[in-house]
Amino acid sequence: MAGSASVPATSGAVAWGTPAARWMLTATVLGSGMAFLDSTVVTVALPAVQEDLDTGLSGLQWIVNGYMVTLSALILLSGSLSDRFGRVRLFMAGVAVFALASALCTFAPTLEWLIAGRVVQGVGGALLTPGSLAILQAGFREQDRARAIGAWSGLTGVASAVGPFVGGWLVQIGDWRLIFLINLPLAAAVLAIAWFKVPESRDARASRKLDYPGALLGVVALGGITYALIQWGAVGGTPAVWTGVVVGVLSLGAFLAVEARTANPMLPLGIFSSTSFSVTNAATVLIYGSLGPLLFLLVIHLQEVAGYSPVAAGAASLPITLLMLALSARSGKLAARIGPRPQLVAGPLLLAAGFVLLSRLGPDAPYLTGVLPGVLLVALGLSTTVAPLTATVLASVSERHAGLASGVNNTFARAAQLIGVAAVPVLAGIGGSGSQGSGSGAASAEIAQGFGPAMLILAGLCVLASLCALALPRGRMPEAAERGATAEGAGAAAPRADDRTPRFCGVSGPPLRSCPGSTAGEVPDGRGPGTPPS
């Protein structure tokens, strides 16, 4: 690998506008964009997968959640792995794993093989997306770092926006398997660029005692709980379902015990001592726990019940991505002036109103007057909420813990979507035993009947998120400059204000501020973005 010798994390020397900068951005944008693209195109293809593999709603839930289980559980470990083994090396490993899993999904003969491929894809996604940030933060000069991450964020946002069109088009012209096949040439290009053009970096001080038990218990806990929720809707309370409940709950308890006692936890429980941090993450769980089921159920409803084409159904939620890209920065600036509390109260209420409108969708609802008003309210609600939500998370902890705090918030959001996709259809009466193998007509009738109640459940979650925000203090949160001055007075270099700016990282999760748990981009005294707590 070119430049593969160990380079200290603090010695980033790549300048904006140089060929090295363009190669680094190309590799990281293509790699992360591949994962963001995949997260949207898969949802659009679900009805086609259902017809081809003769599965019910529970099978579709597993296709979505198989990916989210490993992604959610492993994101917080990826930064520590990249510091120890090399950031480019781990990024390339993530891309390779994602590509191999995509090949498995492409040629999967059965639903079980497809789900297995999605689980492995989650492993790759957990390595490559945060790894992109670690490469940029370690490689670019400090004065160019924020600009590079901003470009990465915007370009991967474009991948999220075009995903529904690409997925719908591929399904219409050929086969759902093409949505996984397109990852292979992208991955090959990324691996070639990273091997020959991107310099390696690592942290020689990185701990060799990584939290592998915590990561494994996290996967088992999320997997057990998800299995129980999905199978409860499919087959009822069987012994296997109750076994899943027991395994999931016990694993969750063991995970918390390990994190409380291990010397290098990937989730230090002490970070929750901040009331603002805990409250904001509770609101995150409720908001993204409603967003995941919406994106899952809306595309299926529009295709199976309303008769939309895959392209039209995928494009139906496009205003959410576009408005978030256009308004999130303005929303963040407003929150900096007036404080995040008003927006974190009002934003979820806008989301709830959008869900109430969508609950009234009928089989023949036109897009402009039936679907679009609700989608626009959801988009406005998210645009109002996400930037102040992320800013509050960052302001609730010390500067040196900000990368970890951002990673925790992102992990909670993805885990909430995982649980929401598993639980909400069950609560709304969708995905019962009658849906598996009972024919598309019965499944469509079940979705049509349960879609409205599901949207009302999601509206209730958003109202609860708004109530959570009332527990936040009034007024402005601490400014980055003020926090930098405090650190400087203690002997640390003041962080650049734009380094703390939340970035757009796709609709599926709140922005990652840096690679969680990594020292990439740290300030000279050894304390800085992404540094885990001591």
Short mmCIF file of C-alpha atoms in Angstrom, two decimals:
data_model
loop_
_atom_site.label_atom_id
_atom_site.label_comp_id
_atom_site.label_asym_id
_atom_site.label_seq_id
_atom_site.Cartn_x
_atom_site.Cartn_y
_atom_site.Cartn_z
CA MET A 1 0.00 0.00 0.00
CA ALA A 2 1.39 3.43 -0.91
CA GLY A 3 2.37 5.26 2.21
CA SER A 4 1.53 2.27 4.35
CA ALA A 5 4.15 3.05 6.98
CA SER A 6 2.67 4.16 10.27
CA VAL A 7 1.97 7.90 10.33
CA PRO A 8 1.15 9.60 13.66
CA ALA A 9 -2.49 10.59 13.98
CA THR A 10 -1.54 14.22 14.61
CA SER A 11 0.65 14.64 11.52
CA GLY A 12 -2.01 15.10 8.85
CA ALA A 13 -0.35 16.93 5.98
CA VAL A 14 -2.77 16.60 3.04
CA ALA A 15 -3.79 20.05 1.77
CA TRP A 16 -7.17 20.85 0.23
CA GLY A 17 -7.14 20.96 -3.57
CA THR A 18 -4.12 18.72 -4.08
CA PRO A 19 -4.21 15.41 -6.00
CA ALA A 20 -3.72 13.55 -2.69
CA ALA A 21 -6.79 15.29 -1.28
CA ARG A 22 -8.89 14.39 -4.31
CA TRP A 23 -7.87 10.72 -4.14
CA MET A 24 -8.62 10.58 -0.41
CA LEU A 25 -12.04 12.17 -0.85
CA THR A 26 -12.85 9.93 -3.81
CA ALA A 27 -12.09 6.76 -1.85
CA THR A 28 -13.96 7.79 1.29
CA VAL A 29 -16.98 9.23 -0.54
CA LEU A 30 -17.36 6.19 -2.82
CA GLY A 31 -16.96 3.80 0.12
CA SER A 32 -19.41 5.53 2.44
CA GLY A 33 -21.73 6.41 -0.44
CA MET A 34 -21.95 2.73 -1.30
CA ALA A 35 -23.26 2.00 2.20
CA PHE A 36 -25.67 4.97 2.20
CA LEU A 37 -26.93 4.06 -1.26
CA ASP A 38 -27.50 0.47 -0.21
CA SER A 39 -29.57 1.48 2.82
CA THR A 40 -32.11 3.25 0.60
CA VAL A 41 -32.20 0.98 -2.45
CA VAL A 42 -32.89 -2.13 -0.37
CA THR A 43 -36.11 -0.68 1.04
CA VAL A 44 -37.42 0.11 -2.45
CA ALA A 45 -36.77 -3.47 -3.57
CA LEU A 46 -38.55 -5.19 -0.66
CA PRO A 47 -41.85 -5.92 -2.46
CA ALA A 48 -39.93 -7.49 -5.36
CA VAL A 49 -37.93 -9.61 -2.93
CA GLN A 50 -41.15 -10.64 -1.21
CA GLU A 51 -42.65 -11.87 -4.47
CA ASP A 52 -39.49 -13.61 -5.70
CA LEU A 53 -38.61 -15.42 -2.46
CA ASP A 54 -42.23 -15.97 -1.34
CA THR A 55 -41.81 -14.45 2.10
CA GLY A 56 -44.10 -12.56 4.43
CA LEU A 57 -43.53 -9.28 6.20
CA SER A 58 -41.37 -10.95 8.84
CA GLY A 59 -38.87 -11.92 6.14
CA LEU A 60 -38.73 -8.33 4.92
CA GLN A 61 -38.16 -7.13 8.47
CA TRP A 62 -35.19 -9.46 8.75
CA ILE A 63 -33.72 -8.17 5.47
CA VAL A 64 -33.70 -4.65 6.93
CA ASN A 65 -32.82 -5.57 10.51
CA GLY A 66 -30.15 -8.15 9.74
CA TYR A 67 -28.01 -5.26 8.51
CA MET A 68 -28.92 -2.98 11.42
CA VAL A 69 -28.11 -5.54 14.16
CA THR A 70 -24.40 -5.77 13.37
CA LEU A 71 -24.08 -2.15 12.24
CA SER A 72 -25.57 -0.81 15.48
CA ALA A 73 -23.55 -3.10 17.74
CA LEU A 74 -20.15 -2.59 16.09
CA ILE A 75 -19.94 1.12 15.18
CA LEU A 76 -18.54 2.08 18.59
CA LEU A 77 -15.74 -0.49 18.29
CA SER A 78 -14.59 0.54 14.82
CA GLY A 79 -12.60 3.59 15.88
CA SER A 80 -10.48 1.65 18.35
CA LEU A 81 -9.86 -1.06 15.76
CA SER A 82 -8.76 1.49 13.15
CA ASP A 83 -6.36 3.17 15.57
CA ARG A 84 -4.71 -0.12 16.41
CA PHE A 85 -4.61 -1.89 13.03
CA GLY A 86 -4.46 1.08 10.67
CA ARG A 87 -7.26 3.35 9.50
CA VAL A 88 -6.93 2.69 5.78
CA ARG A 89 -6.50 -1.04 6.43
CA LEU A 90 -9.73 -1.22 8.47
CA PHE A 91 -11.57 0.91 5.93
CA MET A 92 -10.45 -1.42 3.16
CA ALA A 93 -11.44 -4.43 5.23
CA GLY A 94 -14.90 -2.90 5.68
CA VAL A 95 -15.25 -2.27 1.95
CA ALA A 96 -14.10 -5.83 1.14
CA VAL A 97 -16.50 -7.38 3.66
CA PHE A 98 -19.34 -5.22 2.34
CA ALA A 99 -18.55 -6.29 -1.24
CA LEU A 100 -18.36 -10.00 -0.42
CA ALA A 101 -21.63 -9.76 1.49
CA SER A 102 -23.19 -7.94 -1.48
CA ALA A 103 -22.11 -10.81 -3.73
CA LEU A 104 -23.77 -13.25 -1.32
CA CYS A 105 -26.97 -11.18 -1.41
CA THR A 106 -26.84 -11.03 -5.22
CA PHE A 107 -26.76 -14.79 -5.65
CA ALA A 108 -28.73 -15.76 -2.52
CA PRO A 109 -30.94 -18.73 -3.45
CA THR A 110 -33.17 -18.41 -0.38
CA LEU A 111 -34.33 -15.84 2.15
CA GLU A 112 -32.00 -17.27 4.78
CA TRP A 113 -28.95 -16.70 2.60
CA LEU A 114 -30.07 -13.17 1.81
CA ILE A 115 -30.46 -12.37 5.51
CA ALA A 116 -27.02 -13.84 6.21
CA GLY A 117 -25.58 -11.57 3.55
CA ARG A 118 -27.28 -8.55 5.11
CA VAL A 119 -25.87 -9.40 8.54
CA VAL A 120 -22.35 -9.51 7.09
CA GLN A 121 -23.01 -6.26 5.21
CA GLY A 122 -23.67 -4.63 8.57
CA VAL A 123 -20.19 -5.65 9.73
CA GLY A 124 -18.68 -4.01 6.67
CA GLY A 125 -20.79 -0.88 7.11
CA ALA A 126 -19.71 -0.52 10.74
CA LEU A 127 -16.07 -0.50 9.64
CA LEU A 128 -16.16 1.60 6.48
CA THR A 129 -18.46 4.52 7.36
CA PRO A 130 -16.75 5.70 10.59
CA GLY A 131 -13.45 4.65 9.01
CA SER A 132 -13.99 7.24 6.27
CA LEU A 133 -14.07 9.97 8.88
CA ALA A 134 -10.96 8.61 10.60
CA ILE A 135 -9.02 8.70 7.32
CA LEU A 136 -10.07 12.29 6.62
CA GLN A 137 -9.35 13.52 10.14
CA ALA A 138 -5.96 11.82 10.28
CA GLY A 139 -4.92 12.73 6.73
CA PHE A 140 -5.95 16.36 6.18
CA ARG A 141 -4.25 19.39 7.69
CA GLU A 142 -6.12 20.83 10.66
CA GLN A 143 -7.13 23.95 8.74
CA ASP A 144 -8.59 21.85 5.88
CA ARG A 145 -10.16 19.07 7.93
CA ALA A 146 -13.61 20.61 8.42
CA ARG A 147 -13.86 21.47 4.72
CA ALA A 148 -12.97 17.90 3.74
CA ILE A 149 -15.50 16.38 6.13
CA GLY A 150 -18.13 18.84 4.91
CA ALA A 151 -17.52 17.73 1.32
CA TRP A 152 -17.67 14.07 2.37
CA SER A 153 -20.94 14.70 4.18
CA GLY A 154 -22.60 16.54 1.31
CA LEU A 155 -21.54 14.07 -1.35
CA THR A 156 -22.67 11.05 0.66
CA GLY A 157 -25.95 12.91 1.19
CA VAL A 158 -26.35 12.97 -2.58
CA ALA A 159 -25.94 9.18 -2.55
CA SER A 160 -28.81 8.95 -0.07
CA ALA A 161 -30.93 11.16 -2.32
CA VAL A 162 -30.35 9.23 -5.55
CA GLY A 163 -30.72 5.83 -3.88
CA PRO A 164 -34.51 5.49 -4.29
CA PHE A 165 -34.28 6.33 -8.00
CA VAL A 166 -31.41 3.93 -8.60
CA GLY A 167 -33.09 1.14 -6.64
CA GLY A 168 -36.48 1.62 -8.27
CA TRP A 169 -34.96 1.82 -11.74
CA LEU A 170 -32.91 -1.36 -11.26
CA VAL A 171 -35.95 -3.25 -9.97
CA GLN A 172 -38.08 -2.09 -12.89
CA ILE A 173 -35.58 -2.80 -15.66
CA GLY A 174 -34.22 -6.05 -14.35
CA ASP A 175 -34.17 -7.77 -10.99
CA TRP A 176 -33.86 -6.84 -7.31
CA ARG A 177 -30.51 -8.64 -7.22
CA LEU A 178 -28.99 -5.81 -9.26
CA ILE A 179 -29.21 -3.49 -6.24
CA PHE A 180 -26.51 -5.58 -4.57
CA LEU A 181 -24.54 -6.29 -7.74
CA ILE A 182 -23.81 -2.57 -8.30
CA ASN A 183 -21.75 -2.56 -5.09
CA LEU A 184 -19.09 -4.82 -6.59
CA PRO A 185 -17.57 -2.42 -9.16
CA LEU A 186 -17.82 0.46 -6.66
CA ALA A 187 -15.97 -1.59 -4.04
CA ALA A 188 -13.29 -2.60 -6.54
CA ALA A 189 -12.65 1.05 -7.40
CA VAL A 190 -12.48 2.06 -3.73
CA LEU A 191 -10.04 -0.73 -2.87
CA ALA A 192 -7.76 0.16 -5.78
CA ILE A 193 -7.67 3.86 -4.88
CA ALA A 194 -7.15 3.19 -1.17
CA TRP A 195 -4.34 0.69 -1.86
CA PHE A 196 -2.35 2.90 -4.22
CA LYS A 197 -3.26 6.48 -3.29
CA VAL A 198 -4.32 6.85 0.35
CA PRO A 199 -1.58 7.00 3.03
CA GLU A 200 -1.97 4.78 6.06
CA SER A 201 -2.16 6.12 9.62
CA ARG A 202 -2.52 4.53 13.03
CA ASP A 203 -2.04 5.39 16.68
CA ALA A 204 0.98 3.69 18.21
CA ARG A 205 -0.48 4.36 21.65
CA ALA A 206 -3.76 2.57 20.90
CA SER A 207 -4.77 0.08 23.57
CA ARG A 208 -4.43 -3.60 22.72
CA LYS A 209 -7.28 -4.44 25.11
CA LEU A 210 -10.36 -3.81 22.98
CA ASP A 211 -13.94 -4.41 24.08
CA TYR A 212 -14.66 -7.55 22.05
CA PRO A 213 -16.94 -9.04 24.75
CA GLY A 214 -19.06 -5.88 24.74
CA ALA A 215 -19.39 -5.93 20.96
CA LEU A 216 -20.39 -9.62 20.93
CA LEU A 217 -22.93 -9.14 23.72
CA GLY A 218 -24.35 -6.13 21.88
CA VAL A 219 -24.94 -8.21 18.75
CA VAL A 220 -26.55 -11.04 20.74
CA ALA A 221 -28.75 -8.65 22.75
CA LEU A 222 -30.04 -6.78 19.70
CA GLY A 223 -30.40 -10.00 17.73
CA GLY A 224 -32.33 -11.79 20.47
CA ILE A 225 -34.73 -8.92 21.08
CA THR A 226 -35.25 -8.38 17.35
CA TYR A 227 -35.88 -12.08 16.75
CA ALA A 228 -38.48 -12.17 19.51
CA LEU A 229 -40.35 -9.11 18.24
CA ILE A 230 -40.41 -10.16 14.58
CA GLN A 231 -41.30 -13.79 15.24
CA TRP A 232 -43.98 -12.79 17.74
CA GLY A 233 -45.75 -11.06 14.87
CA ALA A 234 -45.20 -14.00 12.52
CA VAL A 235 -45.93 -17.05 14.70
CA GLY A 236 -46.99 -15.78 18.12
CA GLY A 237 -45.53 -16.57 21.54
CA THR A 238 -43.80 -19.88 20.80
CA PRO A 239 -41.03 -21.34 23.01
CA ALA A 240 -38.46 -20.14 20.48
CA VAL A 241 -39.79 -16.61 20.75
CA TRP A 242 -39.63 -16.66 24.54
CA THR A 243 -36.11 -18.05 24.30
CA GLY A 244 -35.21 -15.05 22.15
CA VAL A 245 -36.64 -12.73 24.80
CA VAL A 246 -34.62 -14.37 27.56
CA VAL A 247 -31.39 -14.45 25.55
CA GLY A 248 -31.78 -10.83 24.46
CA VAL A 249 -32.57 -9.47 27.92
CA LEU A 250 -29.85 -11.47 29.65
CA SER A 251 -27.31 -10.43 27.03
CA LEU A 252 -28.31 -6.80 27.46
CA GLY A 253 -27.78 -7.08 31.22
CA ALA A 254 -24.42 -8.77 30.68
CA PHE A 255 -23.45 -6.04 28.19
CA LEU A 256 -24.13 -3.32 30.77
CA ALA A 257 -22.18 -5.23 33.40
CA VAL A 258 -19.19 -5.63 31.08
CA GLU A 259 -19.24 -1.95 30.10
CA ALA A 260 -19.33 -0.94 33.76
CA ARG A 261 -16.31 -3.06 34.70
CA THR A 262 -13.98 -3.28 31.70
CA ALA A 263 -10.97 -0.98 31.53
CA ASN A 264 -11.62 0.09 27.92
CA PRO A 265 -15.40 0.00 27.32
CA MET A 266 -16.74 0.94 23.92
CA LEU A 267 -19.73 2.50 25.74
CA PRO A 268 -18.51 4.18 28.97
CA LEU A 269 -21.64 4.38 31.12
CA GLY A 270 -20.33 7.45 32.93
CA ILE A 271 -21.09 9.55 29.87
CA PHE A 272 -24.78 9.32 30.80
CA SER A 273 -24.19 11.29 34.01
CA SER A 274 -25.07 14.40 31.98
CA THR A 275 -28.81 14.97 32.16
CA SER A 276 -28.83 16.80 28.82
CA PHE A 277 -26.98 13.94 27.16
CA SER A 278 -29.35 11.31 28.54
CA VAL A 279 -32.49 13.28 27.71
CA THR A 280 -31.30 14.02 24.18
CA ASN A 281 -30.52 10.37 23.54
CA ALA A 282 -33.95 9.38 24.86
CA ALA A 283 -35.49 11.80 22.34
CA THR A 284 -33.21 10.34 19.65
CA VAL A 285 -34.47 6.83 20.38
CA LEU A 286 -38.10 7.94 20.08
CA ILE A 287 -37.60 10.01 16.91
CA TYR A 288 -35.54 7.48 14.99
CA GLY A 289 -37.62 4.64 16.41
CA SER A 290 -40.49 6.23 14.49
CA LEU A 291 -38.52 7.14 11.36
CA GLY A 292 -37.30 3.59 10.70
CA PRO A 293 -40.79 2.02 10.57
CA LEU A 294 -42.04 4.91 8.41
CA LEU A 295 -39.39 4.39 5.74
CA PHE A 296 -39.97 0.63 5.91
CA LEU A 297 -43.77 0.62 5.77
CA LEU A 298 -44.39 3.58 3.44
CA VAL A 299 -42.55 2.08 0.46
CA ILE A 300 -44.27 -1.29 0.94
CA HIS A 301 -47.70 0.34 1.34
CA LEU A 302 -47.30 2.48 -1.78
CA GLN A 303 -46.30 -0.49 -3.93
CA GLU A 304 -48.46 -3.26 -2.46
CA VAL A 305 -51.61 -1.25 -1.65
CA ALA A 306 -51.55 1.93 -3.75
CA GLY A 307 -50.04 0.33 -6.86
CA TYR A 308 -47.04 2.66 -7.22
CA SER A 309 -44.11 1.60 -9.36
CA PRO A 310 -40.79 0.96 -7.55
CA VAL A 311 -39.37 4.26 -8.83
CA ALA A 312 -42.42 6.26 -7.76
CA ALA A 313 -42.57 4.58 -4.35
CA GLY A 314 -38.87 5.20 -3.75
CA ALA A 315 -39.11 8.84 -4.82
CA ALA A 316 -42.06 9.43 -2.49
CA SER A 317 -39.78 10.02 0.48
CA LEU A 318 -37.19 12.05 -1.47
CA PRO A 319 -38.41 15.40 0.01
CA ILE A 320 -37.16 14.21 3.41
CA THR A 321 -33.56 13.96 2.19
CA LEU A 322 -33.71 17.14 0.11
CA LEU A 323 -35.16 19.32 2.86
CA MET A 324 -32.70 17.98 5.42
CA LEU A 325 -29.80 18.79 3.09
CA ALA A 326 -31.21 22.28 2.45
CA LEU A 327 -32.35 23.26 5.95
CA SER A 328 -30.23 21.41 8.51
CA ALA A 329 -27.45 24.03 8.54
CA ARG A 330 -29.95 26.86 8.99
CA SER A 331 -31.66 24.89 11.73
CA GLY A 332 -28.34 24.47 13.52
CA LYS A 333 -27.61 28.20 13.33
CA LEU A 334 -31.06 29.02 14.72
CA ALA A 335 -30.52 26.63 17.62
CA ALA A 336 -27.18 28.31 18.34
CA ARG A 337 -28.99 31.66 18.70
CA ILE A 338 -32.09 30.68 20.65
CA GLY A 339 -31.07 27.38 22.22
CA PRO A 340 -32.09 23.88 21.09
CA ARG A 341 -35.07 23.44 23.43
CA PRO A 342 -37.75 25.21 21.29
CA GLN A 343 -36.81 23.26 18.16
CA LEU A 344 -36.56 19.94 20.01
CA VAL A 345 -40.08 20.53 21.31
CA ALA A 346 -41.59 21.77 18.02
CA GLY A 347 -39.77 19.45 15.60
CA PRO A 348 -41.15 16.17 16.94
CA LEU A 349 -44.64 17.69 16.97
CA LEU A 350 -44.27 18.46 13.25
CA LEU A 351 -43.21 14.84 12.78
CA ALA A 352 -46.28 13.67 14.71
CA ALA A 353 -48.55 15.82 12.52
CA GLY A 354 -46.98 14.29 9.42
CA PHE A 355 -47.61 10.79 10.72
CA VAL A 356 -51.25 11.66 11.48
CA LEU A 357 -51.73 12.86 7.88
CA LEU A 358 -50.08 9.72 6.51
CA SER A 359 -52.34 7.53 8.68
CA ARG A 360 -55.24 8.60 6.45
CA LEU A 361 -53.72 7.19 3.26
CA GLY A 362 -56.15 5.04 1.33
CA PRO A 363 -55.58 2.57 -1.51
CA ASP A 364 -56.11 5.24 -4.17
CA ALA A 365 -54.43 8.21 -2.50
CA PRO A 366 -52.77 10.49 -5.10
CA TYR A 367 -49.23 11.57 -4.33
CA LEU A 368 -49.60 15.35 -4.47
CA THR A 369 -52.65 15.64 -2.24
CA GLY A 370 -52.44 12.37 -0.29
CA VAL A 371 -48.80 11.44 0.32
CA LEU A 372 -46.79 14.63 -0.15
CA PRO A 373 -48.36 16.78 2.63
CA GLY A 374 -47.52 14.21 5.29
CA VAL A 375 -44.03 13.60 3.88
CA LEU A 376 -43.33 17.35 3.86
CA LEU A 377 -44.32 17.68 7.51
CA VAL A 378 -42.05 14.75 8.38
CA ALA A 379 -39.24 16.41 6.42
CA LEU A 380 -39.75 19.75 8.17
CA GLY A 381 -39.88 18.01 11.53
CA LEU A 382 -36.59 16.21 10.94
CA SER A 383 -34.94 19.34 9.52
CA THR A 384 -36.01 21.25 12.61
CA THR A 385 -34.86 18.55 15.02
CA VAL A 386 -31.70 16.77 13.86
CA ALA A 387 -29.15 19.62 13.91
CA PRO A 388 -30.06 20.90 17.41
CA LEU A 389 -30.30 17.29 18.60
CA THR A 390 -26.72 16.62 17.49
CA ALA A 391 -25.47 19.97 18.80
CA THR A 392 -26.98 19.26 22.22
CA VAL A 393 -25.31 15.86 22.35
CA LEU A 394 -21.93 17.44 21.59
CA ALA A 395 -22.42 20.30 24.04
CA SER A 396 -23.45 17.92 26.85
CA VAL A 397 -19.98 16.37 27.19
CA SER A 398 -16.41 17.59 27.31
CA GLU A 399 -14.68 18.34 24.01
CA ARG A 400 -12.44 15.29 24.23
CA HIS A 401 -15.52 13.04 24.52
CA ALA A 402 -17.43 14.66 21.64
CA GLY A 403 -16.53 12.01 19.04
CA LEU A 404 -17.65 9.26 21.38
CA ALA A 405 -20.85 11.13 22.24
CA SER A 406 -21.68 11.52 18.55
CA GLY A 407 -21.05 7.81 17.99
CA VAL A 408 -23.27 6.84 20.92
CA ASN A 409 -26.06 9.05 19.58
CA ASN A 410 -25.73 7.54 16.11
CA THR A 411 -25.70 4.03 17.56
CA PHE A 412 -28.81 4.70 19.64
CA ALA A 413 -30.59 6.04 16.55
CA ARG A 414 -29.82 2.96 14.48
CA ALA A 415 -30.70 0.56 17.30
CA ALA A 416 -33.99 2.43 17.73
CA GLN A 417 -34.79 1.99 14.04
CA LEU A 418 -33.98 -1.69 14.39
CA ILE A 419 -36.38 -2.14 17.31
CA GLY A 420 -39.00 0.08 15.68
CA VAL A 421 -39.06 -1.92 12.44
CA ALA A 422 -39.41 -5.11 14.49
CA ALA A 423 -41.99 -3.88 17.02
CA VAL A 424 -44.32 -1.36 15.35
CA PRO A 425 -45.78 -3.74 12.71
CA VAL A 426 -46.54 -6.23 15.50
CA LEU A 427 -48.28 -3.54 17.58
CA ALA A 428 -50.26 -2.40 14.54
CA GLY A 429 -51.38 -5.93 13.65
CA ILE A 430 -49.20 -6.26 10.53
CA GLY A 431 -47.14 -9.38 9.90
CA GLY A 432 -49.25 -11.91 11.75
CA SER A 433 -49.15 -15.59 10.96
CA GLY A 434 -51.41 -15.08 8.04
CA SER A 435 -48.89 -13.07 6.08
CA GLN A 436 -46.26 -15.74 5.66
CA GLY A 437 -46.89 -17.65 2.51
CA SER A 438 -50.54 -16.64 2.34
CA GLY A 439 -50.31 -14.80 -0.95
CA SER A 440 -49.72 -11.19 -1.90
CA GLY A 441 -53.44 -10.36 -1.73
CA ALA A 442 -53.74 -11.27 1.94
CA ALA A 443 -50.48 -9.52 2.74
CA SER A 444 -51.61 -6.35 0.96
CA ALA A 445 -54.91 -6.37 2.84
CA GLU A 446 -53.06 -6.74 6.12
CA ILE A 447 -50.73 -3.85 5.32
CA ALA A 448 -53.65 -1.67 4.21
CA GLN A 449 -55.49 -2.35 7.46
CA GLY A 450 -52.52 -1.85 9.76
CA PHE A 451 -50.75 1.09 8.09
CA GLY A 452 -52.98 3.74 9.68
CA PRO A 453 -52.63 2.41 13.24
CA ALA A 454 -48.87 2.08 12.71
CA MET A 455 -48.60 5.76 11.74
CA LEU A 456 -50.59 6.77 14.82
CA ILE A 457 -48.21 4.75 17.01
CA LEU A 458 -45.30 6.61 15.43
CA ALA A 459 -47.05 9.93 16.06
CA GLY A 460 -47.34 8.99 19.73
CA LEU A 461 -43.59 8.26 19.91
CA CYS A 462 -42.85 11.70 18.52
CA VAL A 463 -45.12 13.39 21.06
CA LEU A 464 -43.16 11.59 23.79
CA ALA A 465 -39.92 12.88 22.23
CA SER A 466 -41.28 16.41 22.42
CA LEU A 467 -42.10 15.92 26.09
CA CYS A 468 -38.55 14.65 26.70
CA ALA A 469 -37.18 17.89 25.30
CA LEU A 470 -39.04 19.86 27.96
CA ALA A 471 -36.54 18.45 30.47
CA LEU A 472 -33.69 20.31 28.75
CA PRO A 473 -32.52 23.60 30.28
CA ARG A 474 -33.78 26.82 28.76
CA GLY A 475 -31.45 29.11 26.86
CA ARG A 476 -28.37 28.45 24.76
CA MET A 477 -26.12 25.46 25.12
CA PRO A 478 -22.41 26.12 25.68
CA GLU A 479 -20.77 27.52 22.55
CA ALA A 480 -17.84 25.74 20.93
CA ALA A 481 -15.72 28.87 21.39
CA GLU A 482 -16.50 29.05 25.11
CA ARG A 483 -15.70 25.37 25.54
CA GLY A 484 -12.48 25.87 23.57
CA ALA A 485 -11.47 28.75 25.83
CA THR A 486 -11.98 26.54 28.88
CA ALA A 487 -9.82 23.82 27.37
CA GLU A 488 -7.17 26.36 26.39
CA GLY A 489 -7.06 27.66 29.93
CA ALA A 490 -6.37 24.11 31.09
CA GLY A 491 -3.45 23.79 28.67
CA ALA A 492 -5.24 22.26 25.66
CA ALA A 493 -5.45 23.69 22.18
CA ALA A 494 -8.81 25.30 21.46
CA PRO A 495 -10.92 23.32 18.96
CA ARG A 496 -11.99 25.06 15.79
CA ALA A 497 -15.67 26.01 15.92
CA ASP A 498 -16.35 24.52 12.49
CA ASP A 499 -14.87 21.20 13.64
CA ARG A 500 -17.90 20.84 15.91
CA THR A 501 -20.41 21.54 13.14
CA PRO A 502 -22.86 18.63 12.75
CA ARG A 503 -22.68 16.98 9.35
CA PHE A 504 -25.37 15.37 7.24
CA CYS A 505 -24.85 11.60 7.27
CA GLY A 506 -27.99 10.38 5.57
CA VAL A 507 -31.56 10.17 6.79
CA SER A 508 -30.93 6.83 8.49
CA GLY A 509 -28.98 8.30 11.39
CA PRO A 510 -27.88 11.57 13.00
CA PRO A 511 -24.54 12.98 11.86
CA LEU A 512 -21.33 11.39 13.03
CA ARG A 513 -19.00 14.05 14.39
CA SER A 514 -15.95 11.82 14.00
CA CYS A 515 -14.95 8.18 14.05
CA PRO A 516 -16.16 7.03 17.52
CA GLY A 517 -13.35 6.03 19.86
CA SER A 518 -10.58 7.05 17.44
CA THR A 519 -7.78 9.51 18.14
CA ALA A 520 -7.70 10.61 14.49
CA GLY A 521 -7.46 14.40 14.34
CA GLU A 522 -6.66 14.84 18.00
CA VAL A 523 -5.11 18.06 19.25
CA PRO A 524 -1.41 18.08 20.15
CA ASP A 525 -1.80 17.44 23.87
CA GLY A 526 -3.44 14.13 23.12
CA ARG A 527 -6.98 15.19 23.94
CA GLY A 528 -9.31 15.94 21.10
CA PRO A 529 -12.03 14.82 18.76
CA GLY A 530 -12.87 11.21 19.19
CA THR A 531 -10.55 10.55 22.12
CA PRO A 532 -12.22 8.05 24.45
CA PRO A 533 -12.53 8.96 28.11
CA SER A 534 -9.76 7.89 30.42
#
